[in-house]
mmCIF file of C-alpha atoms and ligand atoms in Angstrom:
data_model
loop_
_atom_site.group_PDB
_atom_site.id
_atom_site.type_symbol
_atom_site.label_atom_id
_atom_site.label_comp_id
_atom_site.label_asym_id
_atom_site.label_seq_id
_atom_site.Cartn_x
_atom_site.Cartn_y
_atom_site.Cartn_z
ATOM 1 C CA MET N 1 5.698 -23.636 20.056
ATOM 2 C CA THR N 2 7.677 -20.713 21.355
ATOM 3 C CA ALA N 3 7.676 -17.271 20.203
ATOM 4 C CA PRO N 4 10.244 -16.307 17.772
ATOM 5 C CA ARG N 5 13.268 -14.306 19.157
ATOM 6 C CA PHE N 6 14.972 -11.430 17.740
ATOM 7 C CA HIS N 7 18.823 -11.097 17.762
ATOM 8 C CA ALA N 8 20.944 -8.033 17.232
ATOM 9 C CA GLY N 9 21.499 -7.447 13.541
ATOM 10 C CA GLY N 10 18.032 -8.557 12.499
ATOM 11 C CA VAL N 11 18.568 -12.477 12.624
ATOM 12 C CA ILE N 12 15.286 -14.152 13.171
ATOM 13 C CA CYS N 13 15.393 -17.401 15.220
ATOM 14 C CA ARG N 14 12.317 -19.592 15.784
ATOM 15 C CA GLU N 15 12.158 -22.753 18.006
ATOM 16 C CA GLY N 16 9.639 -25.351 17.883
ATOM 17 C CA ASN N 17 8.277 -27.225 15.002
ATOM 18 C CA ARG N 18 9.483 -24.629 12.285
ATOM 19 C CA GLN N 19 13.207 -24.279 11.375
ATOM 20 C CA SER N 20 15.524 -22.723 13.978
ATOM 21 C CA ILE N 21 18.364 -20.580 12.601
ATOM 22 C CA PRO N 22 21.633 -20.720 14.720
ATOM 23 C CA HIS N 23 22.491 -17.611 16.777
ATOM 24 C CA SER N 24 25.716 -17.051 14.548
ATOM 25 C CA SER N 25 23.903 -17.186 11.267
ATOM 26 C CA LYS N 26 24.940 -14.391 8.877
ATOM 27 C CA HIS N 27 22.090 -12.230 7.147
ATOM 28 C CA SER N 28 22.725 -14.191 4.006
ATOM 29 C CA GLN N 29 21.873 -17.472 5.423
ATOM 30 C CA VAL N 30 18.928 -16.137 7.175
ATOM 31 C CA ARG N 31 17.591 -14.849 4.034
ATOM 32 C CA ALA N 32 18.295 -17.901 2.132
ATOM 33 C CA GLU N 33 16.063 -19.779 4.632
ATOM 34 C CA ALA N 34 13.528 -17.145 5.132
ATOM 35 C CA GLY N 35 11.064 -19.582 3.289
ATOM 36 C CA GLY N 36 10.584 -21.447 6.448
ATOM 37 C CA MET N 37 8.726 -18.512 8.354
ATOM 38 C CA ARG N 38 5.470 -17.272 8.901
ATOM 39 C CA TRP N 39 4.491 -13.664 8.331
ATOM 40 C CA LEU N 40 1.333 -11.902 9.445
ATOM 41 C CA VAL N 41 0.069 -9.497 6.590
ATOM 42 C CA THR N 42 -2.560 -7.203 7.713
ATOM 43 C CA GLY N 43 -5.035 -5.612 4.919
ATOM 44 C CA GLY N 44 -3.818 -8.258 2.411
ATOM 45 C CA LEU N 45 -6.906 -8.110 0.470
ATOM 46 C CA GLY N 46 -6.341 -4.783 -0.593
ATOM 47 C CA PHE N 47 -4.377 -3.434 -3.549
ATOM 48 C CA ILE N 48 -0.669 -3.483 -2.508
ATOM 49 C CA GLY N 49 -1.256 -6.019 0.166
ATOM 50 C CA SER N 50 -2.663 -8.596 -2.343
ATOM 51 C CA HIS N 51 0.276 -8.232 -4.659
ATOM 52 C CA PHE N 52 2.760 -8.410 -1.887
ATOM 53 C CA ILE N 53 1.272 -11.775 -0.663
ATOM 54 C CA ARG N 54 1.226 -13.128 -4.110
ATOM 55 C CA LEU N 55 4.804 -12.193 -4.650
ATOM 56 C CA ALA N 56 6.003 -13.232 -1.168
ATOM 57 C CA LEU N 57 4.480 -16.791 -1.532
ATOM 58 C CA HIS N 58 5.848 -17.280 -4.939
ATOM 59 C CA GLU N 59 9.423 -16.090 -3.965
ATOM 60 C CA ARG N 60 9.847 -17.704 -0.598
ATOM 61 C CA PRO N 61 8.643 -21.448 -1.126
ATOM 62 C CA GLY N 62 8.416 -22.348 2.403
ATOM 63 C CA LEU N 63 6.801 -19.242 3.725
ATOM 64 C CA GLU N 64 3.417 -19.350 5.369
ATOM 65 C CA ILE N 65 1.276 -16.133 5.320
ATOM 66 C CA VAL N 66 -1.581 -15.198 7.593
ATOM 67 C CA ASN N 67 -3.657 -12.448 6.182
ATOM 68 C CA LEU N 68 -5.828 -10.541 8.727
ATOM 69 C CA ASP N 69 -8.280 -8.215 6.761
ATOM 70 C CA ALA N 70 -11.170 -6.410 8.058
ATOM 71 C CA MET N 71 -12.945 -6.602 4.428
ATOM 72 C CA THR N 72 -13.972 -3.054 4.439
ATOM 73 C CA TYR N 73 -15.139 -1.765 0.984
ATOM 74 C CA ALA N 74 -11.560 -1.876 -0.660
ATOM 75 C CA GLY N 75 -10.621 -5.282 0.823
ATOM 76 C CA ASN N 76 -11.695 -7.464 -2.041
ATOM 77 C CA PRO N 77 -11.482 -11.450 -1.542
ATOM 78 C CA GLU N 78 -11.395 -11.798 -5.309
ATOM 79 C CA ASN N 79 -7.909 -10.385 -5.333
ATOM 80 C CA LEU N 80 -6.612 -13.631 -3.719
ATOM 81 C CA ARG N 81 -9.429 -15.978 -4.743
ATOM 82 C CA ASP N 82 -6.981 -18.369 -6.380
ATOM 83 C CA LEU N 83 -4.732 -18.658 -3.228
ATOM 84 C CA GLN N 84 -7.677 -20.015 -1.116
ATOM 85 C CA ALA N 85 -6.800 -23.569 -1.608
ATOM 86 C CA GLN N 86 -3.057 -22.993 -0.996
ATOM 87 C CA ASP N 87 -1.984 -24.494 2.369
ATOM 88 C CA ARG N 88 0.842 -21.797 2.895
ATOM 89 C CA TYR N 89 -2.084 -19.120 2.958
ATOM 90 C CA HIS N 90 -4.365 -18.586 5.702
ATOM 91 C CA PHE N 91 -7.131 -15.841 5.817
ATOM 92 C CA ILE N 92 -8.686 -14.250 8.907
ATOM 93 C CA LYS N 93 -11.259 -11.636 8.970
ATOM 94 C CA GLY N 94 -10.683 -9.141 11.499
ATOM 95 C CA ASN N 95 -9.581 -5.453 12.265
ATOM 96 C CA ILE N 96 -6.394 -4.296 13.496
ATOM 97 C CA GLU N 97 -8.180 -2.092 15.730
ATOM 98 C CA ASP N 98 -9.498 -5.185 17.563
ATOM 99 C CA PRO N 99 -6.668 -6.428 20.019
ATOM 100 C CA LYS N 100 -8.297 -9.920 20.291
ATOM 101 C CA ALA N 101 -8.405 -10.285 16.594
ATOM 102 C CA VAL N 102 -4.685 -9.209 16.537
ATOM 103 C CA ARG N 103 -3.716 -11.634 19.134
ATOM 104 C CA GLU N 104 -5.655 -14.462 17.466
ATOM 105 C CA ALA N 105 -3.771 -13.767 14.156
ATOM 106 C CA LEU N 106 -0.445 -13.782 15.987
ATOM 107 C CA ALA N 107 -1.147 -17.161 17.755
ATOM 108 C CA GLY N 108 1.259 -19.909 16.969
ATOM 109 C CA GLY N 109 4.282 -17.814 16.336
ATOM 110 C CA THR N 110 4.852 -14.993 13.790
ATOM 111 C CA ASP N 111 8.240 -13.921 12.498
ATOM 112 C CA ALA N 112 7.093 -10.704 10.919
ATOM 113 C CA VAL N 113 4.228 -8.362 10.800
ATOM 114 C CA ILE N 114 3.674 -6.315 7.555
ATOM 115 C CA ASN N 115 0.876 -3.656 7.848
ATOM 116 C CA PHE N 116 -0.863 -2.728 4.896
ATOM 117 C CA ALA N 117 -4.187 -2.287 6.710
ATOM 118 C CA ALA N 118 -5.296 1.486 6.154
ATOM 119 C CA GLU N 119 -7.835 3.774 4.910
ATOM 120 C CA THR N 120 -5.936 5.345 1.967
ATOM 121 C CA HIS N 121 -7.978 7.680 -0.209
ATOM 122 C CA VAL N 122 -7.523 11.459 0.303
ATOM 123 C CA ASP N 123 -11.041 12.498 -0.962
ATOM 124 C CA ARG N 124 -12.762 10.052 1.364
ATOM 125 C CA SER N 125 -10.676 11.385 4.221
ATOM 126 C CA ILE N 126 -11.843 14.742 3.524
ATOM 127 C CA LEU N 127 -15.494 13.591 3.656
ATOM 128 C CA ASP N 128 -15.141 11.328 6.734
ATOM 129 C CA PRO N 129 -11.709 11.878 8.540
ATOM 130 C CA GLU N 130 -12.631 9.715 11.636
ATOM 131 C CA ALA N 131 -12.226 6.288 9.991
ATOM 132 C CA PHE N 132 -8.643 7.328 9.134
ATOM 133 C CA LEU N 133 -7.652 8.073 12.625
ATOM 134 C CA ARG N 134 -9.086 4.884 13.781
ATOM 135 C CA THR N 135 -7.531 2.538 11.373
ATOM 136 C CA ASP N 136 -4.281 4.445 10.547
ATOM 137 C CA ILE N 137 -3.387 5.602 14.069
ATOM 138 C CA LEU N 138 -5.347 3.398 16.604
ATOM 139 C CA GLY N 139 -5.087 0.215 14.380
ATOM 140 C CA THR N 140 -1.216 0.930 14.023
ATOM 141 C CA HIS N 141 -1.025 1.276 17.824
ATOM 142 C CA ILE N 142 -2.872 -2.091 18.533
ATOM 143 C CA LEU N 143 -0.537 -3.844 16.249
ATOM 144 C CA LEU N 144 2.618 -2.339 17.768
ATOM 145 C CA GLU N 145 1.478 -3.300 21.262
ATOM 146 C CA ALA N 146 0.890 -6.863 20.114
ATOM 147 C CA VAL N 147 4.231 -7.177 18.385
ATOM 148 C CA ARG N 148 5.996 -5.772 21.422
ATOM 149 C CA GLU N 149 3.993 -8.095 23.751
ATOM 150 C CA ARG N 150 4.862 -11.173 21.497
ATOM 151 C CA ARG N 151 8.405 -9.914 20.682
ATOM 152 C CA VAL N 152 7.788 -10.388 16.904
ATOM 153 C CA ALA N 153 11.217 -10.108 15.237
ATOM 154 C CA ARG N 154 10.175 -7.511 12.451
ATOM 155 C CA PHE N 155 7.293 -5.080 12.133
ATOM 156 C CA LEU N 156 7.098 -3.145 8.732
ATOM 157 C CA GLN N 157 4.729 -0.286 8.472
ATOM 158 C CA VAL N 158 3.640 0.403 4.898
ATOM 159 C CA SER N 159 3.205 4.244 4.621
ATOM 160 C CA THR N 160 3.185 6.849 1.831
ATOM 161 C CA ASP N 161 5.247 9.860 0.516
ATOM 162 C CA GLU N 162 2.185 11.973 1.347
ATOM 163 C CA VAL N 163 3.309 12.376 4.977
ATOM 164 C CA TYR N 164 5.967 14.865 3.766
ATOM 165 C CA GLY N 165 3.277 16.957 2.479
ATOM 166 C CA GLU N 166 3.560 18.814 -0.785
ATOM 167 C CA VAL N 167 6.959 19.129 -2.128
ATOM 168 C CA LEU N 168 7.258 22.230 -4.548
ATOM 169 C CA GLN N 169 10.877 21.799 -5.428
ATOM 170 C CA GLY N 170 13.419 19.014 -4.920
ATOM 171 C CA GLU N 171 12.533 15.558 -3.159
ATOM 172 C CA SER N 172 11.878 14.514 0.280
ATOM 173 C CA ARG N 173 14.383 12.270 2.096
ATOM 174 C CA GLU N 174 13.693 9.893 4.826
ATOM 175 C CA ASP N 175 14.824 12.663 7.539
ATOM 176 C CA THR N 176 12.787 15.480 5.820
ATOM 177 C CA ALA N 177 10.430 16.857 8.492
ATOM 178 C CA LEU N 178 6.806 15.539 8.089
ATOM 179 C CA ALA N 179 4.253 18.126 7.071
ATOM 180 C CA PRO N 180 0.921 16.203 6.105
ATOM 181 C CA ARG N 181 -1.778 18.491 4.878
ATOM 182 C CA SER N 182 -4.845 16.091 4.424
ATOM 183 C CA PRO N 183 -6.769 14.057 7.211
ATOM 184 C CA TYR N 184 -5.380 10.965 5.325
ATOM 185 C CA SER N 185 -1.774 11.838 5.220
ATOM 186 C CA ALA N 186 -2.049 13.309 8.794
ATOM 187 C CA SER N 187 -3.364 9.928 10.035
ATOM 188 C CA LYS N 188 -0.514 8.095 8.280
ATOM 189 C CA ALA N 189 2.029 10.383 9.721
ATOM 190 C CA GLY N 190 0.533 9.687 13.156
ATOM 191 C CA GLY N 191 1.023 6.180 12.523
ATOM 192 C CA ASP N 192 4.580 6.483 11.489
ATOM 193 C CA LEU N 193 5.363 8.608 14.440
ATOM 194 C CA GLN N 194 4.034 5.951 16.678
ATOM 195 C CA VAL N 195 6.173 3.336 14.884
ATOM 196 C CA LEU N 196 9.460 5.353 15.320
ATOM 197 C CA ALA N 197 8.571 5.759 18.979
ATOM 198 C CA TYR N 198 8.294 2.310 19.562
ATOM 199 C CA TRP N 199 11.786 1.827 18.248
ATOM 200 C CA ALA N 200 13.160 4.745 20.279
ATOM 201 C CA THR N 201 11.314 3.593 23.466
ATOM 202 C CA TYR N 202 11.072 -0.158 23.409
ATOM 203 C CA ARG N 203 13.696 -1.075 20.662
ATOM 204 C CA THR N 204 10.633 -2.838 19.021
ATOM 205 C CA PRO N 205 12.212 -3.841 15.460
ATOM 206 C CA VAL N 206 10.363 -1.606 13.288
ATOM 207 C CA LEU N 207 10.777 -0.486 9.571
ATOM 208 C CA ILE N 208 8.838 1.898 7.656
ATOM 209 C CA THR N 209 8.371 2.101 3.721
ATOM 210 C CA ARG N 210 7.002 5.272 2.293
ATOM 211 C CA GLY N 211 5.866 4.807 -1.151
ATOM 212 C CA CYS N 212 4.748 7.035 -3.916
ATOM 213 C CA ASN N 213 1.564 6.878 -5.882
ATOM 214 C CA THR N 214 1.096 3.284 -6.984
ATOM 215 C CA TYR N 215 -0.999 1.936 -9.905
ATOM 216 C CA GLY N 216 -1.778 -1.543 -11.481
ATOM 217 C CA PRO N 217 -4.205 -4.290 -11.656
ATOM 218 C CA ASN N 218 -6.581 -4.815 -8.732
ATOM 219 C CA GLN N 219 -6.693 -1.244 -7.630
ATOM 220 C CA TYR N 220 -10.142 -0.162 -6.141
ATOM 221 C CA PRO N 221 -11.642 2.195 -8.902
ATOM 222 C CA GLU N 222 -11.739 5.346 -6.759
ATOM 223 C CA LYS N 223 -8.117 6.480 -7.218
ATOM 224 C CA LEU N 224 -7.082 8.568 -10.276
ATOM 225 C CA ILE N 225 -5.931 5.713 -12.724
ATOM 226 C CA PRO N 226 -8.523 2.913 -12.144
ATOM 227 C CA LEU N 227 -11.309 5.421 -11.796
ATOM 228 C CA PHE N 228 -10.417 6.998 -15.289
ATOM 229 C CA ILE N 229 -9.747 3.903 -17.132
ATOM 230 C CA THR N 230 -13.015 2.317 -15.897
ATOM 231 C CA ASN N 231 -14.914 5.406 -16.759
ATOM 232 C CA LEU N 232 -13.376 5.689 -20.123
ATOM 233 C CA LEU N 233 -13.982 2.117 -20.942
ATOM 234 C CA ASP N 234 -17.664 2.815 -20.000
ATOM 235 C CA ASP N 235 -17.725 5.896 -22.241
ATOM 236 C CA GLN N 236 -18.141 7.957 -19.144
ATOM 237 C CA PRO N 237 -16.482 11.498 -18.513
ATOM 238 C CA VAL N 238 -13.433 11.564 -16.168
ATOM 239 C CA PRO N 239 -13.366 14.401 -13.448
ATOM 240 C CA LEU N 240 -10.105 16.078 -13.544
ATOM 241 C CA TYR N 241 -9.289 18.316 -10.505
ATOM 242 C CA GLY N 242 -8.367 22.027 -10.995
ATOM 243 C CA ASP N 243 -5.873 22.764 -13.582
ATOM 244 C CA GLY N 244 -4.681 19.020 -13.770
ATOM 245 C CA ARG N 245 -1.000 20.218 -13.441
ATOM 246 C CA GLN N 246 -0.471 18.465 -10.165
ATOM 247 C CA ILE N 247 2.457 16.287 -9.977
ATOM 248 C CA ARG N 248 2.964 12.811 -8.860
ATOM 249 C CA ASP N 249 5.480 10.020 -9.171
ATOM 250 C CA TRP N 250 3.962 6.762 -10.304
ATOM 251 C CA LEU N 251 5.295 3.174 -9.279
ATOM 252 C CA PHE N 252 3.842 0.039 -10.769
ATOM 253 C CA VAL N 253 2.411 -2.259 -7.982
ATOM 254 C CA GLU N 254 4.782 -5.196 -8.394
ATOM 255 C CA ASP N 255 7.680 -2.987 -8.203
ATOM 256 C CA HIS N 256 6.213 -1.428 -4.967
ATOM 257 C CA ALA N 257 5.628 -4.991 -3.496
ATOM 258 C CA ARG N 258 9.129 -5.864 -4.284
ATOM 259 C CA GLY N 259 10.358 -2.778 -2.611
ATOM 260 C CA ILE N 260 8.527 -3.703 0.577
ATOM 261 C CA MET N 261 10.106 -7.301 0.422
ATOM 262 C CA ARG N 262 13.422 -5.976 0.085
ATOM 263 C CA VAL N 263 13.166 -3.576 3.086
ATOM 264 C CA LEU N 264 11.644 -6.272 5.140
ATOM 265 C CA GLU N 265 14.357 -8.631 4.700
ATOM 266 C CA HIS N 266 17.384 -6.209 4.222
ATOM 267 C CA GLY N 267 16.400 -2.991 6.119
ATOM 268 C CA GLU N 268 17.752 -1.963 9.235
ATOM 269 C CA SER N 269 15.573 -1.749 12.284
ATOM 270 C CA GLY N 270 14.418 1.690 13.303
ATOM 271 C CA ASN N 271 14.776 2.931 9.733
ATOM 272 C CA VAL N 272 12.410 4.592 7.298
ATOM 273 C CA TYR N 273 12.985 3.798 3.346
ATOM 274 C CA ASN N 274 11.439 5.852 0.518
ATOM 275 C CA LEU N 275 10.197 3.812 -2.505
ATOM 276 C CA GLY N 276 9.737 6.038 -5.384
ATOM 277 C CA ALA N 277 9.748 5.335 -9.271
ATOM 278 C CA GLY N 278 11.404 8.713 -10.028
ATOM 279 C CA ASP N 279 9.039 9.113 -12.844
ATOM 280 C CA SER N 280 6.892 12.301 -12.318
ATOM 281 C CA ARG N 281 3.886 13.270 -14.551
ATOM 282 C CA THR N 282 1.127 15.710 -14.199
ATOM 283 C CA ASN N 283 -2.439 14.489 -13.951
ATOM 284 C CA LEU N 284 -3.186 16.080 -17.305
ATOM 285 C CA GLN N 285 -0.416 13.925 -18.957
ATOM 286 C CA ILE N 286 -1.988 10.759 -17.347
ATOM 287 C CA THR N 287 -5.327 11.770 -18.433
ATOM 288 C CA GLN N 288 -4.201 12.402 -21.903
ATOM 289 C CA ALA N 289 -2.493 8.901 -21.975
ATOM 290 C CA LEU N 290 -5.594 7.278 -20.778
ATOM 291 C CA VAL N 291 -7.853 9.004 -23.105
ATOM 292 C CA GLN N 292 -5.859 8.096 -26.098
ATOM 293 C CA ALA N 293 -5.202 4.533 -24.999
ATOM 294 C CA CYS N 294 -9.070 4.103 -24.700
ATOM 295 C CA ALA N 295 -9.675 5.809 -27.823
ATOM 296 C CA ARG N 296 -11.703 8.735 -26.452
ATOM 297 C CA THR N 297 -11.180 12.469 -26.801
ATOM 298 C CA MET N 298 -10.084 15.189 -24.255
ATOM 299 C CA GLU N 299 -13.023 17.408 -25.344
ATOM 300 C CA GLY N 300 -15.619 14.576 -25.091
ATOM 301 C CA HIS N 301 -14.503 12.752 -21.973
ATOM 302 C CA VAL N 302 -12.673 15.133 -19.734
ATOM 303 C CA ARG N 303 -14.825 16.991 -17.043
ATOM 304 C CA HIS N 304 -12.794 19.932 -15.607
ATOM 305 C CA VAL N 305 -14.103 20.077 -12.008
ATOM 306 C CA ALA N 306 -13.549 22.021 -8.894
ATOM 307 C CA ASP N 307 -10.198 21.324 -7.278
ATOM 308 C CA ARG N 308 -9.682 19.055 -4.130
ATOM 309 C CA GLU N 309 -9.545 20.981 -0.853
ATOM 310 C CA GLY N 310 -6.022 21.601 0.230
ATOM 311 C CA HIS N 311 -4.845 19.648 -2.816
ATOM 312 C CA ASP N 312 -1.004 18.827 -2.593
ATOM 313 C CA ARG N 313 0.477 20.227 -5.694
ATOM 314 C CA ARG N 314 3.554 17.861 -6.108
ATOM 315 C CA TYR N 315 5.167 14.899 -4.324
ATOM 316 C CA ALA N 316 8.704 13.851 -5.020
ATOM 317 C CA ILE N 317 11.000 11.558 -2.979
ATOM 318 C CA ASP N 318 14.473 10.509 -3.009
ATOM 319 C CA SER N 319 14.638 6.644 -2.733
ATOM 320 C CA SER N 320 18.491 6.143 -2.950
ATOM 321 C CA LYS N 321 18.455 4.639 0.596
ATOM 322 C CA ALA N 322 16.161 1.717 -0.528
ATOM 323 C CA ARG N 323 18.165 1.536 -3.757
ATOM 324 C CA ALA N 324 21.320 1.042 -1.697
ATOM 325 C CA LEU N 325 19.559 -2.146 -0.509
ATOM 326 C CA GLY N 326 19.384 -3.461 -3.841
ATOM 327 C CA TRP N 327 15.854 -2.534 -4.904
ATOM 328 C CA LYS N 328 14.999 -0.567 -7.982
ATOM 329 C CA PRO N 329 11.776 -0.222 -10.199
ATOM 330 C CA THR N 330 11.830 -2.426 -13.248
ATOM 331 C CA VAL N 331 8.545 -1.533 -15.029
ATOM 332 C CA PRO N 332 8.670 1.746 -17.075
ATOM 333 C CA PHE N 333 5.566 3.800 -16.800
ATOM 334 C CA GLU N 334 4.328 3.236 -20.478
ATOM 335 C CA GLU N 335 4.463 -0.461 -20.076
ATOM 336 C CA GLY N 336 2.869 -0.610 -16.601
ATOM 337 C CA LEU N 337 0.017 1.684 -17.822
ATOM 338 C CA ALA N 338 -0.452 -0.623 -21.049
ATOM 339 C CA THR N 339 -0.674 -3.602 -18.518
ATOM 340 C CA THR N 340 -3.122 -1.787 -16.222
ATOM 341 C CA ILE N 341 -5.316 -0.779 -19.051
ATOM 342 C CA SER N 342 -5.427 -4.074 -20.508
ATOM 343 C CA TRP N 343 -6.044 -5.715 -17.281
ATOM 344 C CA TYR N 344 -9.239 -3.553 -16.480
ATOM 345 C CA ARG N 345 -10.364 -4.260 -20.145
ATOM 346 C CA LYS N 346 -10.015 -8.136 -19.554
ATOM 347 C CA HIS N 347 -11.412 -8.127 -15.888
ATOM 348 C CA GLU N 348 -14.716 -6.260 -16.191
ATOM 349 C CA GLU N 349 -16.069 -8.913 -13.744
ATOM 350 C CA TRP N 350 -13.772 -7.791 -11.182
ATOM 351 C CA TRP N 351 -14.531 -3.906 -11.300
ATOM 352 C CA ARG N 352 -18.154 -3.757 -12.607
ATOM 353 C CA PRO N 353 -19.634 -5.045 -9.253
ATOM 354 C CA LEU N 354 -17.368 -2.547 -7.375
ATOM 355 C CA LYS N 355 -19.022 0.358 -9.185
ATOM 356 C CA SER N 356 -22.254 -0.138 -7.774
ATOM 357 C CA GLY N 357 -23.905 0.385 -4.235
ATOM 358 C CA GLU N 358 -21.732 2.030 -1.711
ATOM 359 C CA PHE N 359 -19.411 3.273 -4.492
ATOM 360 C CA LEU N 360 -22.239 5.162 -6.431
ATOM 361 C CA GLN N 361 -23.145 6.876 -3.174
ATOM 362 C CA TYR N 362 -19.661 7.958 -2.636
ATOM 363 C CA TYR N 363 -19.243 9.130 -6.426
ATOM 364 C CA GLN N 364 -22.498 11.127 -6.067
ATOM 365 C CA ARG N 365 -21.266 12.782 -2.630
ATOM 366 C CA GLN N 366 -17.851 13.291 -4.149
ATOM 367 C CA TYR N 367 -18.502 14.555 -7.617
ATOM 368 C CA ALA N 368 -22.109 15.666 -8.130
ATOM 369 C CA HIS N 369 -21.646 19.078 -6.937
ATOM 370 C CA ARG N 370 -18.265 19.696 -8.309
HETATM 371 P P1 LIG M 401 -5.288 9.884 -6.176
HETATM 372 O O1 LIG M 401 -5.311 8.617 -7.174
HETATM 373 O O2 LIG M 401 -6.555 10.126 -5.284
HETATM 374 O O3 LIG M 401 -3.902 9.844 -5.103
HETATM 375 P P2 LIG M 401 -3.370 10.876 -4.288
HETATM 376 O O4 LIG M 401 -4.392 11.963 -3.958
HETATM 377 O O5 LIG M 401 -3.183 10.104 -3.006
HETATM 378 O O6 LIG M 401 -2.162 11.430 -4.816
HETATM 379 O O7 LIG M 401 -5.170 11.165 -6.923
HETATM 380 C C1 LIG M 401 -3.994 11.433 -7.774
HETATM 381 C C2 LIG M 401 -4.122 12.666 -8.282
HETATM 382 O O8 LIG M 401 -5.192 12.659 -9.374
HETATM 383 C C3 LIG M 401 -4.231 13.849 -7.425
HETATM 384 O O9 LIG M 401 -3.487 14.925 -7.818
HETATM 385 C C4 LIG M 401 -5.718 14.099 -7.374
HETATM 386 C C5 LIG M 401 -6.165 13.763 -8.888
HETATM 387 N N1 LIG M 401 -7.520 13.255 -9.029
HETATM 388 C C6 LIG M 401 -8.311 13.939 -10.005
HETATM 389 O O10 LIG M 401 -7.992 14.828 -10.641
HETATM 390 N N2 LIG M 401 -9.547 13.336 -10.247
HETATM 391 C C7 LIG M 401 -10.119 12.460 -9.403
HETATM 392 O O11 LIG M 401 -11.284 11.959 -9.735
HETATM 393 C C8 LIG M 401 -9.149 11.647 -8.716
HETATM 394 C C9 LIG M 401 -9.478 10.595 -7.844
HETATM 395 C C10 LIG M 401 -7.931 12.248 -8.473
#
């Protein structure tokens, strides 16, 4: 089977035993036929990646997905257990830092690579920055090299609004200067800069999405919302950093996954697209909503703890560029939060095993002294 070819304007053509799209095809035809492709998703056992795979397989009936995942602590096979029997879904255990594993995952022809594989938790990056540099920078580099070598027609880097640093006023646009302030966001910014360098230097057809804070079912219980929900369900206190007046914009995970799909299929190579909900809240407001929904009390269940070092006060992005592609979030925050709480209530078998072993060690290291 020959490698896919990339044509100006983003038309993807594959020869061999999968469908071939004529050179003259219009974008719309390509999109209509996108079902006959094979995509490599990296880090697809994680939170946003697993929702993306589920959505893509559902919406593109002929699409095949190869999921390359290192199965680190946040890569959970349970997230896609039900897809194991699907013949359009293939799982490979492997790390994006390993060129051999990446080459194997690309063997047989791949039309697009979507990189979700990353270390993502700011607090862990403060405790152990090196893992972030390895995955988020070196891993991205290894993927880019493989994509360039095999002339893959699309590479989408899933990034974060945290690369812009804290935004005390206004909103970051895609051309706002990067000013990351945590080891995590600095690593992601390093990855983004490499991706854009491959466009400038080699014309590797890259795209970047920068999403805001994301929440929903299947999120590892170390981030604010799932940590607080699971603690509250367990009648445990929740550790609120500093004055709790830090501001984040919250996007429901399915809306985020849809945004990535939209950019992958309609975005213009070499471009960055912000994906924000435009629905900002303070951590204190979120905590109050969660405490109330779980029938607990602020006095009894909120532990005010020392602030995070270098804590970014506020993030806010302008996502009109992605909206111009036809994407917009559909799930209001109250609805998404209710869905999320109800999911954690009903899926104790999913999160209880995670809150043991390595997690307890991390929790102790992270919170005991605060
Ligand atoms: P988090 O979910 O870690 O996402 P990010 O740091 O990438 O925005 O945290 C969201 C906000 O919640 C952030 O301002 C830090 C705060 N936070 C707490 O107050 N307590 C906690 O235990 C955690 C994990 C986060």
